[in-house]
Short mmCIF file of C-alpha atoms in Angstrom, two decimals:
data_model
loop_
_atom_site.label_atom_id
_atom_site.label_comp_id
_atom_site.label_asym_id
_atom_site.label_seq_id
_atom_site.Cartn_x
_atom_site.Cartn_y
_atom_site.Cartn_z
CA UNK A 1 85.13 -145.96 -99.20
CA UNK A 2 87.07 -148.99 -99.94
CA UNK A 3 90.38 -148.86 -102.42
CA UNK A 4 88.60 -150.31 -105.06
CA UNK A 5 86.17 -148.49 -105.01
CA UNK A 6 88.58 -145.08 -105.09
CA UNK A 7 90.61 -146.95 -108.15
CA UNK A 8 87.22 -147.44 -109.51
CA UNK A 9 86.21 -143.64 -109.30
CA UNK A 10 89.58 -142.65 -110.08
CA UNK A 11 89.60 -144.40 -113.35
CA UNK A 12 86.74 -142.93 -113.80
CA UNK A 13 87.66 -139.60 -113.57
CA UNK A 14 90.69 -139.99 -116.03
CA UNK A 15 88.74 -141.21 -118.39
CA UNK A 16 86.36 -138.22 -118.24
CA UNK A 17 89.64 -136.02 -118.36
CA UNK A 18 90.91 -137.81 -121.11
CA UNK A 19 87.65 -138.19 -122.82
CA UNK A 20 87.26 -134.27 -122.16
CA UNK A 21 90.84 -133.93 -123.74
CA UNK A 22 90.01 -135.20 -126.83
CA UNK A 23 87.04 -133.57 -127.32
CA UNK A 24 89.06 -130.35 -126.91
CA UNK A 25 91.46 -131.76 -129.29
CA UNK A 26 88.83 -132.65 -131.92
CA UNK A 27 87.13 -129.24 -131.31
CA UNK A 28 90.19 -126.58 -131.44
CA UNK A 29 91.26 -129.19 -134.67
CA UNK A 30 88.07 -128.50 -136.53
CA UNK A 31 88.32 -124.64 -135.47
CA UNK A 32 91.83 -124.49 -137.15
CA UNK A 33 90.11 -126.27 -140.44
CA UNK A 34 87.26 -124.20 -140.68
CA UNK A 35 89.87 -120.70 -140.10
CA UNK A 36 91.88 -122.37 -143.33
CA UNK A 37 88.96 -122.95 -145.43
CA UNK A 38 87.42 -119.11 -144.71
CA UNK A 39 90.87 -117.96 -144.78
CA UNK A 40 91.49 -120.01 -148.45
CA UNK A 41 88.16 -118.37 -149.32
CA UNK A 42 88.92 -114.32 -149.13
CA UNK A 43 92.12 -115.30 -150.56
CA UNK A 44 90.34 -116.42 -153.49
CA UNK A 45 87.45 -113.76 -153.42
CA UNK A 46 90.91 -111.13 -153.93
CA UNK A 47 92.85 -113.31 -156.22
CA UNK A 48 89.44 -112.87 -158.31
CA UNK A 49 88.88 -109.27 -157.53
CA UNK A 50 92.93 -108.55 -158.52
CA UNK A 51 92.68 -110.49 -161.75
CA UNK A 52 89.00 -108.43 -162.51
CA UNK A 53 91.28 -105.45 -162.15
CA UNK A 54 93.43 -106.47 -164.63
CA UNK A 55 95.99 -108.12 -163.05
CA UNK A 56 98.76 -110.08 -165.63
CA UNK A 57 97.83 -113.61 -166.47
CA UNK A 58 101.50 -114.56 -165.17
CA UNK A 59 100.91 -112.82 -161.77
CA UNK A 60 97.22 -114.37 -161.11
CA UNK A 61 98.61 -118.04 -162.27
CA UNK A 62 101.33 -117.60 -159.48
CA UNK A 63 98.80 -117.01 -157.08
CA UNK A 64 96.65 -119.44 -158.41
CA UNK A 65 99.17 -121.94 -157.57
CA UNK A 66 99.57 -121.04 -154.07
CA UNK A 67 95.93 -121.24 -153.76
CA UNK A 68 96.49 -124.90 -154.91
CA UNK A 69 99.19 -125.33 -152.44
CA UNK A 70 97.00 -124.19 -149.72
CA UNK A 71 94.10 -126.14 -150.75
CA UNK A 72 96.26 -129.38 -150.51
CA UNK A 73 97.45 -128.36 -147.20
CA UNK A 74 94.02 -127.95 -146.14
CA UNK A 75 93.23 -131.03 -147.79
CA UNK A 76 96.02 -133.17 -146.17
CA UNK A 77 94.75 -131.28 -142.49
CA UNK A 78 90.97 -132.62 -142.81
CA UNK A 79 92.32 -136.05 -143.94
CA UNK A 80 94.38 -136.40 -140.60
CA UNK A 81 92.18 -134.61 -138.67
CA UNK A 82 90.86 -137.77 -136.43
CA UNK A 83 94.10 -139.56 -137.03
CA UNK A 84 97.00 -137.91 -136.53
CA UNK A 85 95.91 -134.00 -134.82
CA UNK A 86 99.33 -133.11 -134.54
CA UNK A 87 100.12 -133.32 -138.29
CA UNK A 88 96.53 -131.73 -139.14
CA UNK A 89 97.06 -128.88 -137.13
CA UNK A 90 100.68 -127.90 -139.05
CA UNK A 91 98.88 -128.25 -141.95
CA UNK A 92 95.97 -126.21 -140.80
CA UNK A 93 98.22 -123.69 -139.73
CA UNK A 94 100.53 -123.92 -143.25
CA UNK A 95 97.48 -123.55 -145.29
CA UNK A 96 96.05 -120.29 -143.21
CA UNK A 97 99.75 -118.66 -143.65
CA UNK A 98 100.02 -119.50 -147.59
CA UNK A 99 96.24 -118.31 -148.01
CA UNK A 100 97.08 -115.00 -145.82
CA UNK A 101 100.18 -114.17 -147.73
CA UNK A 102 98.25 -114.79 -150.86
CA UNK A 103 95.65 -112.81 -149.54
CA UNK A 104 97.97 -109.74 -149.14
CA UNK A 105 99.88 -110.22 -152.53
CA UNK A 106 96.52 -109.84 -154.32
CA UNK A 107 95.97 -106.84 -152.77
CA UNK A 108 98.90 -105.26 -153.17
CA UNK A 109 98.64 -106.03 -156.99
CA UNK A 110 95.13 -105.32 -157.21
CA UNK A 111 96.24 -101.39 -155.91
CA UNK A 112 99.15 -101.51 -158.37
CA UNK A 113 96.76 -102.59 -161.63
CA UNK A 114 94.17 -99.74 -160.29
CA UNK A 115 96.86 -97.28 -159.94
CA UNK A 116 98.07 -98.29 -163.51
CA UNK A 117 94.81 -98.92 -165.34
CA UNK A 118 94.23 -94.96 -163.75
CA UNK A 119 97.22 -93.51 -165.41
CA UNK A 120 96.91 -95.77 -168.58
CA UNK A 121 92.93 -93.93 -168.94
CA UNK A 122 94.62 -90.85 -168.30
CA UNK A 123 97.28 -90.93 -170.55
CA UNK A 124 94.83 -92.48 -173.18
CA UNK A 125 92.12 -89.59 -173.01
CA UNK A 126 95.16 -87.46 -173.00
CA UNK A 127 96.15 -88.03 -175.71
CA UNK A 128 92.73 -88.00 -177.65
CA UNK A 129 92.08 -84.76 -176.77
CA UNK A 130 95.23 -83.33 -177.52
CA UNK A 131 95.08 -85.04 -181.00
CA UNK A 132 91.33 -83.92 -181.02
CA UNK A 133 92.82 -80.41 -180.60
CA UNK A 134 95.36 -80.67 -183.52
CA UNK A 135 92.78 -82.07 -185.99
CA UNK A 136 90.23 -79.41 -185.24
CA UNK A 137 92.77 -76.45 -185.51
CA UNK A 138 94.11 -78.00 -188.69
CA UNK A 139 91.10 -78.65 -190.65
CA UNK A 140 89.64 -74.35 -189.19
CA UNK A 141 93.01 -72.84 -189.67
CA UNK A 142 93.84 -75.33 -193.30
CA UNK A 143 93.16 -71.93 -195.57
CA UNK A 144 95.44 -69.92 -193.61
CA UNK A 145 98.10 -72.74 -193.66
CA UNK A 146 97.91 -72.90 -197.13
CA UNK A 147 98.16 -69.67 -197.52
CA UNK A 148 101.19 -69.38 -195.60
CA UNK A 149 102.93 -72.49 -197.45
CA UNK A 150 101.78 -70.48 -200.58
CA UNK A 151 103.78 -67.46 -199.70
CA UNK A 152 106.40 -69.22 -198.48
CA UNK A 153 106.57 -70.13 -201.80
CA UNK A 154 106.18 -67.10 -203.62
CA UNK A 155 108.77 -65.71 -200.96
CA UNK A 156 111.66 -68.54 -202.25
CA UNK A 157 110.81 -67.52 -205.75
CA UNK A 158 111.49 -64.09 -205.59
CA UNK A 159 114.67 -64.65 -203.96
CA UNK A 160 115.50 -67.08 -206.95
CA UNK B 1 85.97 -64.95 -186.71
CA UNK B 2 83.27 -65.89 -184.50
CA UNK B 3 81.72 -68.60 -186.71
CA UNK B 4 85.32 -69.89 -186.86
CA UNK B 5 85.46 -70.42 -183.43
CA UNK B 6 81.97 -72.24 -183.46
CA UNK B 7 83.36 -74.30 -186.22
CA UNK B 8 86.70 -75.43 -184.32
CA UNK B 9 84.75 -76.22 -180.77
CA UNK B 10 81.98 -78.32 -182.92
CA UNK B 11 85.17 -80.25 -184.69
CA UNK B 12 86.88 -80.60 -181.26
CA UNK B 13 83.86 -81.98 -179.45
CA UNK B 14 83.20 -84.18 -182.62
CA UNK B 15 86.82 -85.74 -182.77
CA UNK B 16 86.87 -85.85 -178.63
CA UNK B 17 84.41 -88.05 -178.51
CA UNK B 18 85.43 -90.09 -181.60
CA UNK B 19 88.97 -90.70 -180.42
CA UNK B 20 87.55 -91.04 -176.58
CA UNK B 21 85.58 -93.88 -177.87
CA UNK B 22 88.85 -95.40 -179.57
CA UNK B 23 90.25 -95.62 -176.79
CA UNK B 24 88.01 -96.69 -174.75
CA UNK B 25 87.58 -99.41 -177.09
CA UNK B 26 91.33 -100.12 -177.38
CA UNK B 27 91.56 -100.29 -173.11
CA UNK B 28 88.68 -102.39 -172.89
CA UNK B 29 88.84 -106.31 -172.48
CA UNK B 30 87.69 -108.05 -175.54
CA UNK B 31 84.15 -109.33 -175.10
CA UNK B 32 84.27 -113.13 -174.95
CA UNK B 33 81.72 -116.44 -174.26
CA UNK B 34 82.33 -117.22 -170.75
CA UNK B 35 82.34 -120.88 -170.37
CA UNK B 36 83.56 -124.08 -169.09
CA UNK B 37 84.47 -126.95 -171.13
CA UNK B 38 85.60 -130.45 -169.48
CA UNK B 39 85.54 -134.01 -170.02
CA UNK B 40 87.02 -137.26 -168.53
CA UNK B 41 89.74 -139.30 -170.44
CA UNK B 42 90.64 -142.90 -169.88
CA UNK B 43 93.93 -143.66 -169.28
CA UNK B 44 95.31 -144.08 -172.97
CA UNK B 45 94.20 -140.28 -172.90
CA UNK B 46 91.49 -140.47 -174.71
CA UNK B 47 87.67 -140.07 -174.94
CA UNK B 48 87.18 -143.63 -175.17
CA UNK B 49 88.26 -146.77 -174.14
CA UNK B 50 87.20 -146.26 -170.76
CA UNK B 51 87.60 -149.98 -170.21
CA UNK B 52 90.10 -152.55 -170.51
CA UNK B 53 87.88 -155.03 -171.46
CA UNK B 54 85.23 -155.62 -173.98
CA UNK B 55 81.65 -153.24 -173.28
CA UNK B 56 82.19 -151.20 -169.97
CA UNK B 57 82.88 -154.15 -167.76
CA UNK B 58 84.93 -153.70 -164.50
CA UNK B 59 86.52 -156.86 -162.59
CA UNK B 60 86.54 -156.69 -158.99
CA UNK B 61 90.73 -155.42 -157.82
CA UNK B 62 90.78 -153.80 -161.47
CA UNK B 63 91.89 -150.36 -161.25
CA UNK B 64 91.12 -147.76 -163.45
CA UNK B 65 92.81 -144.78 -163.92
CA UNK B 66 91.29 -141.48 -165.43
CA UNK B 67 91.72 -137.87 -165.54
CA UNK B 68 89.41 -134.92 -166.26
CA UNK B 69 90.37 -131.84 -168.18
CA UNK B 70 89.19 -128.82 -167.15
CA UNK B 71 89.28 -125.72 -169.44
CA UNK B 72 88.25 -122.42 -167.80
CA UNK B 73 87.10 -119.38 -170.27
CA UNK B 74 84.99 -117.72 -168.09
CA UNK B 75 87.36 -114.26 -168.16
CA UNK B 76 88.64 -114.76 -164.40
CA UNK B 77 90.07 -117.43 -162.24
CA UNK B 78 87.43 -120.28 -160.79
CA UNK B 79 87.67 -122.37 -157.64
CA UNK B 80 85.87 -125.39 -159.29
CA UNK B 81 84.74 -128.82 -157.95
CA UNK B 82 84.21 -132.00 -159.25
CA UNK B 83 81.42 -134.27 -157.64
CA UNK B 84 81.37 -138.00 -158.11
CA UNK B 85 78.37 -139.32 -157.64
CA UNK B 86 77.45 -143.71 -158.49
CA UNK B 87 73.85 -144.52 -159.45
CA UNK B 88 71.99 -147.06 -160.85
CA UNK B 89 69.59 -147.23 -164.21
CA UNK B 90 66.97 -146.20 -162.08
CA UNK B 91 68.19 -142.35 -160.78
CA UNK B 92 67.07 -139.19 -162.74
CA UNK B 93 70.69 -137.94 -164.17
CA UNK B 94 72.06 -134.44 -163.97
CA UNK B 95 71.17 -131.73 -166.18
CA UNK B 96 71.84 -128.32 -166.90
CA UNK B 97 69.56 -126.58 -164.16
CA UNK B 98 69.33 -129.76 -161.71
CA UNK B 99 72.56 -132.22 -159.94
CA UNK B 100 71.91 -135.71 -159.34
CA UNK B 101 70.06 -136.76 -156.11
CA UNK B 102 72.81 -140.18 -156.25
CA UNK B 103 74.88 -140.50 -153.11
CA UNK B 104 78.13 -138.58 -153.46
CA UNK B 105 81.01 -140.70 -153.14
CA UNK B 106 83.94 -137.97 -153.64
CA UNK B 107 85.06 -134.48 -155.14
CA UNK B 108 88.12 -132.85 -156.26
CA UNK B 109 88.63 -128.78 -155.73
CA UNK B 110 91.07 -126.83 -157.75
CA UNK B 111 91.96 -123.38 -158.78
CA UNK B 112 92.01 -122.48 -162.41
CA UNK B 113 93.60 -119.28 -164.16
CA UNK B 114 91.65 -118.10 -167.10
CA UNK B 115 91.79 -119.51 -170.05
CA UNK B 116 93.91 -122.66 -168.97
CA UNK B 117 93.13 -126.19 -168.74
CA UNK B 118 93.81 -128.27 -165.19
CA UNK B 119 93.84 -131.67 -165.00
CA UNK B 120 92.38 -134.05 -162.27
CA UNK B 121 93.20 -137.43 -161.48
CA UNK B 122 90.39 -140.33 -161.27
CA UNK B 123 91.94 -143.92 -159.71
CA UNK B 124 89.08 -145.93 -158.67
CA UNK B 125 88.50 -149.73 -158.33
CA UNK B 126 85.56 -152.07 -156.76
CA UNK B 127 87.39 -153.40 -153.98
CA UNK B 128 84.84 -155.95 -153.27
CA UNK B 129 80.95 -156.45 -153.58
CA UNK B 130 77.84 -157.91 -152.02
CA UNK B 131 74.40 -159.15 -152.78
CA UNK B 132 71.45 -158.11 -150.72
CA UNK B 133 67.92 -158.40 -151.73
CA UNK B 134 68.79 -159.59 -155.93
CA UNK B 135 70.99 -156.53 -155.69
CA UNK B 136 74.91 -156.04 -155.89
CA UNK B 137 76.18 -153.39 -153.88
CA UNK B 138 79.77 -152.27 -154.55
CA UNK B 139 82.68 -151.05 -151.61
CA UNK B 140 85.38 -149.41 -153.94
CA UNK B 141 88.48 -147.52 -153.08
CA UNK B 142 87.94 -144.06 -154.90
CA UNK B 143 91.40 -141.93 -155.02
CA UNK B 144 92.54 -143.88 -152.18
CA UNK B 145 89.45 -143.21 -150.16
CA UNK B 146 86.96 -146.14 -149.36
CA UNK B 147 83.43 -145.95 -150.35
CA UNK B 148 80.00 -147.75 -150.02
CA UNK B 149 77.68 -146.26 -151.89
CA UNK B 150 73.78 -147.68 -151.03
CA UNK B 151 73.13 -147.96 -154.37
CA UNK B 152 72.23 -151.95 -155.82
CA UNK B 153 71.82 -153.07 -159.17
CA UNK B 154 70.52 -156.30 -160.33
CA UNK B 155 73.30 -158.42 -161.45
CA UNK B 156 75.77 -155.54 -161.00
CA UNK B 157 74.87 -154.62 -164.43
CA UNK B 158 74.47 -150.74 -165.25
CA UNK B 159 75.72 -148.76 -162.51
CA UNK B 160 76.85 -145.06 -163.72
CA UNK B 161 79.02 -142.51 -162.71
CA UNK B 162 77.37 -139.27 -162.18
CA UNK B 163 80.28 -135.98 -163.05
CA UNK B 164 79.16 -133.09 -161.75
CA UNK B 165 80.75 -130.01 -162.04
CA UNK B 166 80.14 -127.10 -159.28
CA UNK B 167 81.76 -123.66 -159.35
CA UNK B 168 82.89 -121.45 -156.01
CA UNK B 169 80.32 -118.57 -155.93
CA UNK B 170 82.32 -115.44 -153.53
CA UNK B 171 79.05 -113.88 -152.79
CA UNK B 172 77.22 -116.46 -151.00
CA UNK B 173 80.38 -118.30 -150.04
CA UNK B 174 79.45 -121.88 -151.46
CA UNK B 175 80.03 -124.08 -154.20
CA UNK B 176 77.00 -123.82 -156.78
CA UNK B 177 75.95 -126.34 -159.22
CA UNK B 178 77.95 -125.66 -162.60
CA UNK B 179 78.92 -121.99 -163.67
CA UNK B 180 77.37 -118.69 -163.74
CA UNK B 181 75.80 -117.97 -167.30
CA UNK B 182 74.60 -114.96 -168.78
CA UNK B 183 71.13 -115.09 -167.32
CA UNK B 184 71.62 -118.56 -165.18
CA UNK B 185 73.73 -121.05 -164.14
CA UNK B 186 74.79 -123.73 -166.56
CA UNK B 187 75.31 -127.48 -165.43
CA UNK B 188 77.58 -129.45 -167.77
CA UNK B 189 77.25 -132.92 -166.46
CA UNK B 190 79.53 -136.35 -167.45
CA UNK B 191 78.11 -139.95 -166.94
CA UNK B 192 80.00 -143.46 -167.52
CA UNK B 193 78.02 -146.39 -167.61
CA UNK B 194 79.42 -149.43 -165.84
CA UNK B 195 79.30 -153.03 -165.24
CA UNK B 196 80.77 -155.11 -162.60
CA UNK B 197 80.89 -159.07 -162.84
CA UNK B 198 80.20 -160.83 -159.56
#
């Protein structure tokens, strides 16, 4: 084989590296996208679920805005994806981290407004019953009552 | 004594279930319409004046700058998205059941908290146009993002903007045309008629 001919093939074959480079580039870049957008997803599926469960308006517009955030991130990463990799794979990679710590805040208030809504029913019923309780025994026992206030009555008289 | 008895667990059942029921009442969300309400405002913040010009003319390098306000009262927070779509006279618009079948030419995602309004930016401008078989096409710049729609109209005259608003649906994983209704979905679509001079 002649040297031109190994240059030749040789150029080839860089090419075909290089080629097969950016391919892997391209491919782990739109893996790292498509993780952000599923990971932005269940964030939002639990920001949902935490402000079903009653979760305060404040709480669930915080989170709300760090779903934003994330969903610019995740914006700015498809944008550069073909341009600039680098800078599309930090952003990839800042949107998955927002969405995941989003992710886990829901939760953790979604258990706290469960655990609260759970004591609020209790306390609620509770307290019907035990006012339930009072009103029946007042209204069975009213004659006796009176009668009691009655002599009670008669009672402070006679000591007059 | 025995009727008495019969008498207080017949009055403590009674008011047991009456104050249960007030508090259930009292716990439970207030029953609400669940909708969506938008609509696009030129840039003088209005619902008019679209234009700078007389009619709904557009000069080739003019930019326009609108915004859409979003108003979500469906009772929980919504991942919506806004389509843009351009068509000519001759597409079917969208309607309630039904978006348009005009090439999309962008879309805008956001995350709204109930009962708040969010606000979305519009800067578009026909960059430049061409004529091809009697009809103008149009290349615009549409928040910063080039477009070519293949959509002609004679003379440039009436092109439309198609608005299209799709919701995120968590069970099937997918944005859905408009928002979930009581017994369907509801499609709320905007349209701006347009001119451009040659």
């Amino acid at each position: 084989m002649r040297f031109p001919d190994r240059a030749v093939l040789g150029i080839i074959f860089l090419l075909a590296i290089s080629f097969s480079a950016h391919r892997d580039i391209v491919h782990a870049q739109s893996v790292q996208i498509d993780t952000a957008q599923n990971q932005l997803s269940i964030a939002f599926a639990a920001v949902q679920q935490a402000d079903e469960e009653g979760v305060s308006e404040i709480e669930v517009s915080l989170l709300a805005s760090n779903l934003n955030r994330a969903l610019n991130y995740l914006g700015n990463a498809s944008a550069l994806s073909t341009s600039d990799p680098s800078a599309s794979s930090a952003y990839a990679n800042q949107s998955v981290a927002l969405s995941s710590s989003t992710l886990a805040e829901a939760q953790d208030l979604t258990t706290n407004a469960r655990n609260q809504l759970f004591l609020n029913q209790v306390g609620a019923y509770s307290l019907a019953l035990v006012v339930a309780f009072v009103m029946a025994t007042f209204v069975v026992e009213f004659q006796r009552l009176r009668e009691l206030v009655e002599g009670i009555g008669i009672h402070r008289k006679k000591l007059d | 004594m025995e009727k008495r008895i019969v008498v207080f667990v017949i009055l403590f059942a009674s008011f047991s279930l009456a104050l249960s029921s007030l508090a259930y009442y009292l716990q439970a969300r207030p029953a609400s319409e669940e909708f969506i309400a938008w609509g696009i405002y030129s840039s003088s913040g209005s619902l008019s004046g679209y234009f700078s010009g007389p009619g709904a003319n557009v000069t080739v390098g003019e930019i326009l700058s609108w915004h859409f306000a979003i108003t979500n009262n469906m009772g929980t927070i919504q991942f919506i998205r806004v389509v843009y779509r351009v068509a000519n006279a001759s597409f079917v618009p969208p309607n309630a059941t039904i978006q348009a079948a005009a090439p999309e030419v962008g879309n805008e995602s956001i995350f709204i908290p109930r009962s708040q309004t969010a606000f979305l930016n519009l800067t578009w401008s026909v960059s430049s146009s061409r004529l091809s078989a009697g009809l103008r096409f149009l290349n615009m710049t549409i928040n910063g993002t080039h477009v070519s729609p293949q959509v002609g109209a004679a003379g440039g005259q009436r092109f439309r903007f198609f608005f299209e608003l799709w919701t995120y649906d968590s069970e099937s994983g997918q944005f859905l045309y408009g928002y979930k209704g009581q017994n369907s979905r509801i499609g709320e679509p905007l349209q701006v008629w347009f001119n451009v001079a040659s």
